[in-house]
Coordinates of C-alpha atoms in Angstrom, one line a residue:
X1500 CA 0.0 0.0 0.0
X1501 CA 2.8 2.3 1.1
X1502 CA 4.5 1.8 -2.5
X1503 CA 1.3 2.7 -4.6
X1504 CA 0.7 5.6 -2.7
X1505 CA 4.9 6.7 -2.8
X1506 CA 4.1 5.8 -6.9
X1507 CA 1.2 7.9 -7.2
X1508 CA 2.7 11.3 -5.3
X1509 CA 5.6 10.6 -8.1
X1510 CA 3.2 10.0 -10.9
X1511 CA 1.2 13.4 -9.7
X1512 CA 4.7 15.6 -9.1
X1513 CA 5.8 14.7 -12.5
X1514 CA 2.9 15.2 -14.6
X1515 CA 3.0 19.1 -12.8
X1516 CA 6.3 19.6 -13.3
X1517 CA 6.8 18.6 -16.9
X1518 CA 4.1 21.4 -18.7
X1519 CA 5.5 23.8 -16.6
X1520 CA 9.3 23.1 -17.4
X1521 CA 7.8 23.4 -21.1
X1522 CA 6.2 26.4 -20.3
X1523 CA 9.7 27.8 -18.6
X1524 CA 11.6 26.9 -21.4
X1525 CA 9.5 28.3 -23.8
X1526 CA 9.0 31.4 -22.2
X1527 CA 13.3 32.0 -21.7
X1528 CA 13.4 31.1 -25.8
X1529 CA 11.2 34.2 -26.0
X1530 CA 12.8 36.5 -24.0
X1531 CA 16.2 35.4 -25.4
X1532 CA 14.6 36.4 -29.0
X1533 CA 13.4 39.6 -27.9
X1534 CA 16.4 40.9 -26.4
X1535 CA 19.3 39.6 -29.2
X1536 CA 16.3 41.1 -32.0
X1537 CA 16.0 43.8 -29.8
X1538 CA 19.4 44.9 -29.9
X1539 CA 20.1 43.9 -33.5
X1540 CA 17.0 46.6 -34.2
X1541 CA 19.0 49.3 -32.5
X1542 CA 22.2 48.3 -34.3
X1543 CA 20.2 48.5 -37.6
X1544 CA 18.3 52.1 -36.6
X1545 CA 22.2 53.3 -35.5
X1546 CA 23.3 52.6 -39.0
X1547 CA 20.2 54.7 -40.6
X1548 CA 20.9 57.5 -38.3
X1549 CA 24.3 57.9 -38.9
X1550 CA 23.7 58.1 -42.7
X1551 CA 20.8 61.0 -43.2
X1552 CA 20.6 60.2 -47.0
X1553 CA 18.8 57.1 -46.9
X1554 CA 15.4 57.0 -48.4
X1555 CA 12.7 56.0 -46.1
X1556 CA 10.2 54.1 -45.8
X1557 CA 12.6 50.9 -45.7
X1558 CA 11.5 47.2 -45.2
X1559 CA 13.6 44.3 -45.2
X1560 CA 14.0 40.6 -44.0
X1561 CA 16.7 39.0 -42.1
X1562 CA 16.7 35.6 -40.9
X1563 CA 18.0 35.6 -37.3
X1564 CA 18.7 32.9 -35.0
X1565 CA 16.5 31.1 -36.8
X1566 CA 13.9 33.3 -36.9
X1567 CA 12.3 35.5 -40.0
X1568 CA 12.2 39.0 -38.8
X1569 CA 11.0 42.0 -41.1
X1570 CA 12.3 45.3 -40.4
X1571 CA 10.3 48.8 -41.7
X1572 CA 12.5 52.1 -40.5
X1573 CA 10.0 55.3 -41.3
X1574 CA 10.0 59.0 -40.4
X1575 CA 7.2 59.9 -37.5
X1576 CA 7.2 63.1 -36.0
X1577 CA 10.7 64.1 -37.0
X1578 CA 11.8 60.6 -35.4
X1579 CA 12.8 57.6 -36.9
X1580 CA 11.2 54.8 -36.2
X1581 CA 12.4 51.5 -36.5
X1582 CA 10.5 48.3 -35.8
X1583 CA 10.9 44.7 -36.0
X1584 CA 8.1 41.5 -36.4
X1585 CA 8.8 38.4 -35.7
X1586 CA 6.7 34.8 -34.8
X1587 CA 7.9 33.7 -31.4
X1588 CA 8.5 30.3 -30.1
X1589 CA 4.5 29.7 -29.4
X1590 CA 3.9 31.2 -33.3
X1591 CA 2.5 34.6 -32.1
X1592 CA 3.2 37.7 -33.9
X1593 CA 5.9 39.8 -31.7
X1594 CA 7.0 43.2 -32.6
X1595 CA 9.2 46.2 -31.2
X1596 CA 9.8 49.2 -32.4
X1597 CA 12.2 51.9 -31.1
X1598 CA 12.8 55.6 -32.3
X1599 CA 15.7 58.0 -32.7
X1600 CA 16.6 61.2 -33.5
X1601 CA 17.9 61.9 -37.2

């Protein structure tokens, strides 16, 4: 009796931990993508800053870390704005967007 109740407690404990280590994991792969796209969005608005004659509006694909990310860079309200849309790792439509000063 003891051993069928020691099995069950196992049997519950693991079927509660293994959705939310999925969950966990999934949720680090997501914040991982959103800050390295992140950054590479600010490295890509830098370069358009520093160079005033580009023409705008600009949109473009990458594929990074495995990902297909569009980037658009327009003017709004004398700022450049620069954004970046991307399907996460639970294939929901993620963007950021981040302005500077031309």
């Amino acid at each position: 009796m003891e051993s069928l109740v020691a099995f069950s407690i196992i049997i519950i404990l693991t079927t509660i931990f293994i959705p939310i280590h999925t969950q966990i994991r999934m949720e680090r792969v997501n914040h991982n993508d959103r800050i390295l796209i992140s950054s590479r969005l600010h490295d890509e608005l830098q370069l358009l800053l520093v160079k005033p004659n580009n023409t705008l509006p600009q949109n473009y694909s990458l594929i990074l870390y495995g990902k297909s990310v569009q980037f658009s860079f327009m003017m709004k309200n004398d700022l450049l704005k620069g954004c970046a849309h991307w399907k996460n790792a639970k294939f929901n439509k993620e963007s950021i967007c981040l302005y500077g000063y031309p």
